[in-house]
Short mmCIF file of C-alpha atoms and ligand atoms in Angstrom, two decimals:
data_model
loop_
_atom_site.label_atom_id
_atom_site.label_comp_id
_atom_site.label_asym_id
_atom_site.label_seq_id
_atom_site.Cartn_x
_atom_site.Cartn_y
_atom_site.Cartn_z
CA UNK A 1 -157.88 -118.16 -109.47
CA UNK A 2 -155.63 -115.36 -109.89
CA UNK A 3 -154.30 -113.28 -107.49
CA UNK A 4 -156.49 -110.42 -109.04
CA UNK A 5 -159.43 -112.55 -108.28
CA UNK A 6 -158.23 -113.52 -105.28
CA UNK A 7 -157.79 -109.93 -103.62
CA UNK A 8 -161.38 -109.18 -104.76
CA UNK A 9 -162.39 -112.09 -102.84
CA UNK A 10 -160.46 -111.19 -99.69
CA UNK A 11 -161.88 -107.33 -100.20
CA UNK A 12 -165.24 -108.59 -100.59
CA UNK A 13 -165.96 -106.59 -104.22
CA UNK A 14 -168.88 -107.48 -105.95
CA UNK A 15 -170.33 -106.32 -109.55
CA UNK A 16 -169.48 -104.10 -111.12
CA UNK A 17 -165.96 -103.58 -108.95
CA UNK A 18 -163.12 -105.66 -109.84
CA UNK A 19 -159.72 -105.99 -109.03
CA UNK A 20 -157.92 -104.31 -112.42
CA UNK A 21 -154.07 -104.51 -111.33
CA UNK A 22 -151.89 -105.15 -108.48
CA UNK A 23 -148.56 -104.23 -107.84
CA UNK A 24 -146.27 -104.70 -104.94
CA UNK A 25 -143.26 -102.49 -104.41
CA UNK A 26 -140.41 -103.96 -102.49
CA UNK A 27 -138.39 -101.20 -102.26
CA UNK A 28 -141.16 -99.08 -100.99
CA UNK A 29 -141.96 -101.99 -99.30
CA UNK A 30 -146.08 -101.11 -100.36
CA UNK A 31 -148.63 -102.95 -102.36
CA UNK A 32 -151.32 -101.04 -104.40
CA UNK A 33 -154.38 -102.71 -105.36
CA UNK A 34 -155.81 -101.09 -108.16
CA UNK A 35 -159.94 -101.57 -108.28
CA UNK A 36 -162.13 -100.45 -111.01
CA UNK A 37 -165.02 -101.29 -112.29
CA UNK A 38 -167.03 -102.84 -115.48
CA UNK A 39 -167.78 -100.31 -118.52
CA UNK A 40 -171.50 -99.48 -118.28
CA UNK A 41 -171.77 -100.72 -114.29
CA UNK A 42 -174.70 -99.16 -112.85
CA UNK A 43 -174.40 -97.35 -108.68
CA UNK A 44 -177.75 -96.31 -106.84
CA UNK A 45 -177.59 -92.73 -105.62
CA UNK A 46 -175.88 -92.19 -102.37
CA UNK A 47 -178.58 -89.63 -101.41
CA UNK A 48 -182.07 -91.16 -102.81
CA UNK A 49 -181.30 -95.27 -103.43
CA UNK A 50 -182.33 -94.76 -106.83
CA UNK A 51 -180.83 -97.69 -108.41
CA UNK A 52 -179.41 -98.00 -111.98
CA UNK A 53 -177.50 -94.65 -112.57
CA UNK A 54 -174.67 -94.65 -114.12
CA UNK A 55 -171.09 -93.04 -114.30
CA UNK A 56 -171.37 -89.45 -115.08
CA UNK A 57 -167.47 -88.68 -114.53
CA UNK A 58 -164.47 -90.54 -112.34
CA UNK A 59 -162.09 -89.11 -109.94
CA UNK A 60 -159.09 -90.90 -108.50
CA UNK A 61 -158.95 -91.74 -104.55
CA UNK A 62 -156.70 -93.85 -102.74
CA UNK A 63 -157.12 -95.32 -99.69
CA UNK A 64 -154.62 -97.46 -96.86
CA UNK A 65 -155.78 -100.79 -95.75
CA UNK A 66 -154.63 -103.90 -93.60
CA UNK A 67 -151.00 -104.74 -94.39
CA UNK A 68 -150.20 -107.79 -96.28
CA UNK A 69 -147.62 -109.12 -94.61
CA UNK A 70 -144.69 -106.84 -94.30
CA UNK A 71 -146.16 -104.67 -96.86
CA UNK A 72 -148.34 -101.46 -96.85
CA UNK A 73 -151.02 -101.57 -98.34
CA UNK A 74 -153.13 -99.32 -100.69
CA UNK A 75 -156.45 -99.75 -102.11
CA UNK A 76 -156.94 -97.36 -105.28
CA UNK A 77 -160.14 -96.39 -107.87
CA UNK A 78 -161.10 -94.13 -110.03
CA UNK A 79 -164.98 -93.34 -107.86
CA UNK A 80 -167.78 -92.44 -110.41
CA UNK A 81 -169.91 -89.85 -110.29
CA UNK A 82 -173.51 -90.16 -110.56
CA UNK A 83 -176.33 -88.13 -112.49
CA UNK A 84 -179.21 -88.78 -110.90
CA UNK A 85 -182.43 -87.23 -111.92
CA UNK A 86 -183.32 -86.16 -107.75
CA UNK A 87 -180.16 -85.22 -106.55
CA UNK A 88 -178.01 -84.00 -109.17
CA UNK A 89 -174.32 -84.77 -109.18
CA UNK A 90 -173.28 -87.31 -106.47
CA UNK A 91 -169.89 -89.11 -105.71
CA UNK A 92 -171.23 -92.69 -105.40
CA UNK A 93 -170.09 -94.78 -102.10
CA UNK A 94 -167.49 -97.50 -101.87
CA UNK A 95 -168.10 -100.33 -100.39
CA UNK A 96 -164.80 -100.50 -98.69
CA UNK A 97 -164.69 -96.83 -97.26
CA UNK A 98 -167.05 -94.72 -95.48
CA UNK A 99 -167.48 -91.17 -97.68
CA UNK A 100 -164.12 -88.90 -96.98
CA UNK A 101 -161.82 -91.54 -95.12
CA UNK A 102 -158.44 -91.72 -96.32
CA UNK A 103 -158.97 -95.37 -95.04
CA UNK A 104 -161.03 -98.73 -95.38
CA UNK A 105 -163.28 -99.39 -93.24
CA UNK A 106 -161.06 -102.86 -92.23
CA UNK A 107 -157.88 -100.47 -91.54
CA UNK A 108 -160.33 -97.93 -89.11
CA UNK A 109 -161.65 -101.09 -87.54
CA UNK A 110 -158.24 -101.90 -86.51
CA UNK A 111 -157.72 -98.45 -85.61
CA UNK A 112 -160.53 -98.61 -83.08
CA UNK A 113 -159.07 -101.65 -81.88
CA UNK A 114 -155.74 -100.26 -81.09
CA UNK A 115 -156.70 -96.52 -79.61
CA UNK A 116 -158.44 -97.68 -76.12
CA UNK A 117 -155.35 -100.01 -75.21
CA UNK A 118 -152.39 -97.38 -76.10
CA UNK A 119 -151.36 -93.45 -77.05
CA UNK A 120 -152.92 -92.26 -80.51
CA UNK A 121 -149.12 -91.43 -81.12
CA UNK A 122 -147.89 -94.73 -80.41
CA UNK A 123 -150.57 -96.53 -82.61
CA UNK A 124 -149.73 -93.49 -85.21
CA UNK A 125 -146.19 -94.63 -85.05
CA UNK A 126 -146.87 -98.84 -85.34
CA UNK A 127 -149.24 -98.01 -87.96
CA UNK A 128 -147.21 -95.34 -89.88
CA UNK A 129 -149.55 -93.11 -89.95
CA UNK A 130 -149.73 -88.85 -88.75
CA UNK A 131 -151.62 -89.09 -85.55
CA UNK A 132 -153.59 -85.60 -86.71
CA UNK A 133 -154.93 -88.39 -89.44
CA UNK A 134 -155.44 -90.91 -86.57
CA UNK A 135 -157.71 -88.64 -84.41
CA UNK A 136 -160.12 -87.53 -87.21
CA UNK A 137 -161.44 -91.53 -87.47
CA UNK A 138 -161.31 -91.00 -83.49
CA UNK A 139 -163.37 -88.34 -83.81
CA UNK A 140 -165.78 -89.23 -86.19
CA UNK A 141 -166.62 -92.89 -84.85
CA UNK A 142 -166.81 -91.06 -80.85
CA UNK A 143 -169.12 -88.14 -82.18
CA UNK A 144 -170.99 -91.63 -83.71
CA UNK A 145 -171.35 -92.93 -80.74
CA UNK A 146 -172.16 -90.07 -78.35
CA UNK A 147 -175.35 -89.28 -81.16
CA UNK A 148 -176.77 -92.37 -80.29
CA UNK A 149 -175.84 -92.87 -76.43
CA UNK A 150 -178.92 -93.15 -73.95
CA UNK A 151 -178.18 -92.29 -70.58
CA UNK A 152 -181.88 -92.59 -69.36
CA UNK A 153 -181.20 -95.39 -67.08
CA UNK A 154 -178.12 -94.34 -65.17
CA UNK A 155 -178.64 -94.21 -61.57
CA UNK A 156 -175.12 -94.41 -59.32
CA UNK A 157 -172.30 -92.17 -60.75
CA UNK A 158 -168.66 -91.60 -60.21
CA UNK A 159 -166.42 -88.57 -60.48
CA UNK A 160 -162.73 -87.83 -60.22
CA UNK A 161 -160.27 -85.27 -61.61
CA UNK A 162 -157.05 -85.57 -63.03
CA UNK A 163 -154.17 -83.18 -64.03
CA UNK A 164 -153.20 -83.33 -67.43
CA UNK A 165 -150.01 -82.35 -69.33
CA UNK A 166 -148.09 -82.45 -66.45
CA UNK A 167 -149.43 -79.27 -65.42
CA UNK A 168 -152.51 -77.45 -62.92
CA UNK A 169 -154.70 -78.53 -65.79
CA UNK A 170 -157.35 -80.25 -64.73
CA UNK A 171 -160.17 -82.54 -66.33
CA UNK A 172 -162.76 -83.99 -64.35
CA UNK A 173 -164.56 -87.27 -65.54
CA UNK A 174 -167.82 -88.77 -64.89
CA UNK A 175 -168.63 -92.61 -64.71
CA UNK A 176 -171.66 -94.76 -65.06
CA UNK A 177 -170.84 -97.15 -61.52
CA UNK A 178 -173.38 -99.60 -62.99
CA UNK A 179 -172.02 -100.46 -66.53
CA UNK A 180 -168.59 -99.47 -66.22
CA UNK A 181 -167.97 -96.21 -69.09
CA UNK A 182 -167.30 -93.30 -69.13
CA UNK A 183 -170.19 -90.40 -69.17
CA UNK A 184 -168.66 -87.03 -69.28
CA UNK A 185 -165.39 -85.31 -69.05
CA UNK A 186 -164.88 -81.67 -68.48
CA UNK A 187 -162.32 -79.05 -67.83
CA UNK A 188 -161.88 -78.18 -64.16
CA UNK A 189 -162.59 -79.75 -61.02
CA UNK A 190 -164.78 -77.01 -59.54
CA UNK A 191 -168.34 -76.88 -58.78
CA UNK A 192 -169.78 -75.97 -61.98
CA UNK A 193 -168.17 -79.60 -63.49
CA UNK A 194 -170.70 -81.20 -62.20
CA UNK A 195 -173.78 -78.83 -63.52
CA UNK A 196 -172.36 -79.26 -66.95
CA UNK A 197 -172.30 -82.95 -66.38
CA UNK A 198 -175.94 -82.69 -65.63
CA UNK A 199 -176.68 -80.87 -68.79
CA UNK A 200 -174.93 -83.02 -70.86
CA UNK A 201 -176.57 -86.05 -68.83
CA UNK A 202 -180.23 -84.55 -69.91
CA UNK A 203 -179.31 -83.99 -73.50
CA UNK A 204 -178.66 -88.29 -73.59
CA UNK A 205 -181.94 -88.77 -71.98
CA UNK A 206 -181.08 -88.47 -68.72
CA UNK A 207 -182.62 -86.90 -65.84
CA UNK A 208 -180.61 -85.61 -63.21
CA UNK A 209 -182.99 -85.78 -60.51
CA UNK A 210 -182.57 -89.73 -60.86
CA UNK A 211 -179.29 -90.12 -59.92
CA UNK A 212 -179.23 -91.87 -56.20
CA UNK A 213 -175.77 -91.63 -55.81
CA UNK A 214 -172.61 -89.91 -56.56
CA UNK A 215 -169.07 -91.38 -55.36
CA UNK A 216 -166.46 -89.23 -54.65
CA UNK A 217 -163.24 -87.79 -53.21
CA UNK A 218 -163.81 -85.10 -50.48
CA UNK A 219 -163.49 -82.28 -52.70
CA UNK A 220 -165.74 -79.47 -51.35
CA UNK A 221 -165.67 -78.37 -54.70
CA UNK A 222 -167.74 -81.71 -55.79
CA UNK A 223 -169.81 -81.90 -52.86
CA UNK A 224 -171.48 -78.51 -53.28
CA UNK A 225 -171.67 -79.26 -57.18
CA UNK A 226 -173.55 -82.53 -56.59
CA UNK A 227 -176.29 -80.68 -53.81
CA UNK A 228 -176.68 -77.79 -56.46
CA UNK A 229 -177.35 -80.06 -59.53
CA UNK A 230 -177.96 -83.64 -58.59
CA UNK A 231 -180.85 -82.98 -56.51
CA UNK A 232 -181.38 -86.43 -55.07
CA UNK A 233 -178.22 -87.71 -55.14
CA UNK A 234 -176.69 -89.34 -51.68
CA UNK A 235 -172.67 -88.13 -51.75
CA UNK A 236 -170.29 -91.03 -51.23
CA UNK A 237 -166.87 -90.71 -50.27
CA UNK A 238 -164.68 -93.12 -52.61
CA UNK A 239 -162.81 -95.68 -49.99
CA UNK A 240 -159.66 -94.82 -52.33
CA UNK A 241 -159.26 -91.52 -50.70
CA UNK A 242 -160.66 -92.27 -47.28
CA UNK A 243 -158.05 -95.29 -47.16
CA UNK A 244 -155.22 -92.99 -48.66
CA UNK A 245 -156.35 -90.33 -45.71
CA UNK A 246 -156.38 -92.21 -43.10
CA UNK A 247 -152.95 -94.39 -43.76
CA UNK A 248 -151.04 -90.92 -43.49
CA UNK A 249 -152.72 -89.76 -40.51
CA UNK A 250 -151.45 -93.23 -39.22
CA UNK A 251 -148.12 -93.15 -40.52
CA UNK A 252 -148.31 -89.26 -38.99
CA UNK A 253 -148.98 -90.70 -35.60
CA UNK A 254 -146.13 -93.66 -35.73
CA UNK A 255 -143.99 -90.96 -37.10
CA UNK A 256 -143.93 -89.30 -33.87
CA UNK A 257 -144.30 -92.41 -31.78
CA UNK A 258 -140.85 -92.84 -33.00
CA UNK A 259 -140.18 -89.93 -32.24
CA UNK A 260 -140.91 -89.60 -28.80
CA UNK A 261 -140.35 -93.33 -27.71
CA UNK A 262 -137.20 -94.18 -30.13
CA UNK A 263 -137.57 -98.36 -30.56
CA UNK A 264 -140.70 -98.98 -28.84
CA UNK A 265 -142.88 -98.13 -31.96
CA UNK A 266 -145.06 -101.54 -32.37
CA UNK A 267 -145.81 -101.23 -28.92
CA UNK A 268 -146.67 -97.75 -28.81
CA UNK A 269 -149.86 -98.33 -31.25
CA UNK A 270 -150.97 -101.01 -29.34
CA UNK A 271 -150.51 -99.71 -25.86
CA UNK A 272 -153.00 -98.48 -23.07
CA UNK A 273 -154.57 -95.05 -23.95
CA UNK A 274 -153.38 -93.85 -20.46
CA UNK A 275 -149.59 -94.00 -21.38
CA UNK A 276 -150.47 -91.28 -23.84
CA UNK A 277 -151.33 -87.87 -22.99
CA UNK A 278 -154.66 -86.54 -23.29
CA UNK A 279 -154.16 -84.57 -27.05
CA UNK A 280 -153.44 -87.98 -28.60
CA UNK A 281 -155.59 -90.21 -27.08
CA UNK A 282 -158.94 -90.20 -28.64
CA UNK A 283 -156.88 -91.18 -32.07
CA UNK A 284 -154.90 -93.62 -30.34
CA UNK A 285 -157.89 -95.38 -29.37
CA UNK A 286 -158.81 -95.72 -32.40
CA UNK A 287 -155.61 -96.92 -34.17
CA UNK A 288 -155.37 -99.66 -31.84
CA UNK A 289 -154.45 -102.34 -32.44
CA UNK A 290 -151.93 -101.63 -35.11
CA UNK A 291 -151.51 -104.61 -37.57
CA UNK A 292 -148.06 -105.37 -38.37
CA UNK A 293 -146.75 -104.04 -41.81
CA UNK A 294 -147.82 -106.11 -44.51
CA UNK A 295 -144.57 -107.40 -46.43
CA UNK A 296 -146.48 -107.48 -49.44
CA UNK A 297 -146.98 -103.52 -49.48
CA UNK A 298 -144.72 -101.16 -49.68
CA UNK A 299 -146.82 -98.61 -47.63
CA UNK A 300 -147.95 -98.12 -44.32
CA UNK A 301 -150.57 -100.80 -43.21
CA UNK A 302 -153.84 -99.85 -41.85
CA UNK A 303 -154.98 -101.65 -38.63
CA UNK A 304 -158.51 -103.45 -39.14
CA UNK A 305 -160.85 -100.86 -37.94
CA UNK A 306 -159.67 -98.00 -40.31
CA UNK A 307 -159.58 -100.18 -43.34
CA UNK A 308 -163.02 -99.52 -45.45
CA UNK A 309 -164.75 -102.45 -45.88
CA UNK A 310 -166.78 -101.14 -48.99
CA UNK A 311 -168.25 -98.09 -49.90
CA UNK A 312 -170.14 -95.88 -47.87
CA UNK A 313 -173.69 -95.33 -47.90
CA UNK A 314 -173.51 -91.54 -47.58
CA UNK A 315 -171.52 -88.40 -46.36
CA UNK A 316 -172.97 -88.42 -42.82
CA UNK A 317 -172.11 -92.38 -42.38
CA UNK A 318 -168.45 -91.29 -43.66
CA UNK A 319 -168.31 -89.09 -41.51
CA UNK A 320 -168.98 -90.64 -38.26
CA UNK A 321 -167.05 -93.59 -39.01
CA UNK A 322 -163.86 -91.46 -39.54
CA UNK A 323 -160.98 -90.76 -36.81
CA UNK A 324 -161.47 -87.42 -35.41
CA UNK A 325 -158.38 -86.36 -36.99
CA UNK A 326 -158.92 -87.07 -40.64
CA UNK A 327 -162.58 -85.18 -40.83
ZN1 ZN B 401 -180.66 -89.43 -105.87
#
């Protein structure tokens, strides 16, 4: 075996493709492997199947694949034309390359690999590659994906916003709670987000009168987006934000403790509610007792009551169970 024959059987080519020449380049540090394939080979149409049509005309295409080893790599043919008697003129299909990729189909695997773990421009960079090149293959294999997503069974959703580009720009995103993914993202973080979630939820099959929950921060923005267009949807607050809330109201409180009794913080938390005048108390009878800092954290430590023990069932619950001075 040659080392023609041996890149055709690492490609995968069968009849009538063949390896025709390889060359490797160590001062461009690239090796091009040149395929072609047998005088009078025979394609079926990319359009019909037909089988048995032959080369009308050739045009040359290259494509970048895996490295081997330290060296780029790049696949290139001359791609027939067909003539077939249905469909007229017709480029025929690779088998290493999906029609109009600049890439195999090996090289856009790894691709697809690399994107959900880092930056586009990072993975543009290992690979040496423009990222503008990059996010077409994104693009394509996402838009793939999204044709064929069914959303008919989700039930329990998630939503969040985030700022993007350092800026007041912000996206909102929608999760599936149930199989962890991600359903929808949007511009904004306003009431309407959530209607065009629900639109795009319908055109995936599904129904936005079955969602049964929505998790959430305390945006009033959400909450009135969720009771206009998810119909039958209970509103949980996520214990992310409660937790975050209440730990500054808490901190607030020792703040001032310290404050107003200079050394005696500890104790303060845990004293009797009658040592503290009457604007305070109902909150200091909840924070008590306070739990020592945990050395672990490098934030203030809840005590036991105000720490969420899981989700929520609803808004009301949420409510109730907060401190006074967070709702
Ligand atoms: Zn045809």
């Amino acid at each position: 075996m040659d080392s023609k024959d041996l890149f055709a059987l690492a490609l995968g080519l069968t009849k009538p493709w063949y390896v025709a020449r390889n060359e490797l380049d160590t001062v461009k540090r690239q090796l091009e492997i040149g395929i072609d394939f047998e005088r009078g080979g025979t394609f079926p149409c990319p359009e019909c199947g037909q089988a048995g049509c032959k080369a009308y005309d050739t045009e040359e295409r290259r494509w970048r694949h895996l490295n081997f080893f330290q060296f780029e790599t790049v696949l290139s043919a001359r791609v027939p034309r067909i003539d077939c008697s249905s469909c007229g003129k017709r480029p025929v299909q690779v088998p290493w390359a999906r029609p109009g990729s600049g890439f195999t189909l090996l090289f856009e695997a790894l691709l697809l690999t690399m994107v959900p773990h880092m930056p586009v421009a990072a993975v543009a960079r290992l690979v040496g590659e423009h990222d503008t090149r990059l996010w077409r293959v994104i693009h394509h294999y996402v838009d793939q994906a999204l044709a064929t997503r069914d959303d008919s069974a989700v039930e329990r959703v998630g939503v969040d916003e985030t700022s993007s580009r350092r800026g007041h720009n912000y996206i909102s995103i929608f999760v599936d709670l149930d199989v962890p993914r991600v359903l929808f993202a949007t511009e904004g973080k306003d009431a309407p987000t959530v209607a065009r979630f629900a639109e795009n939820l319908e055109a995936h099959g599904g129904e936005p009168a079955s969602i049964k929950e929505v998790c959430m921060d305390m945006s009033p923005a959400f909450i009135k987006g969720a009771r206009e267009s998810l119909p039958n949807a209970s509103v949980t607050f996520d214990k992310f934000h409660i937790t975050k809330i209440i730990a500054e109201a808490v901190d607030k409180t020792r703040r001032e403790e310290r404050a107003d009794h200079p050394g005696t913080e500890g104790a303060a938390l845990r004293s009797a509610p009658e040592s503290r005048d009457d604007e305070r108390r109902p909150t200091r009878l909840r924070l008590r007792p306070a739990a020592p800092k945990d050395p672990t954290e490098n934030r203030p430590c809840l005590p036991p009551q105000a720490r969420i023990p899981r989700l929520l069932p609803s808004t009301a619950q949420a409510c109730r169970d907060l401190p006074q001075e967070v709702v």
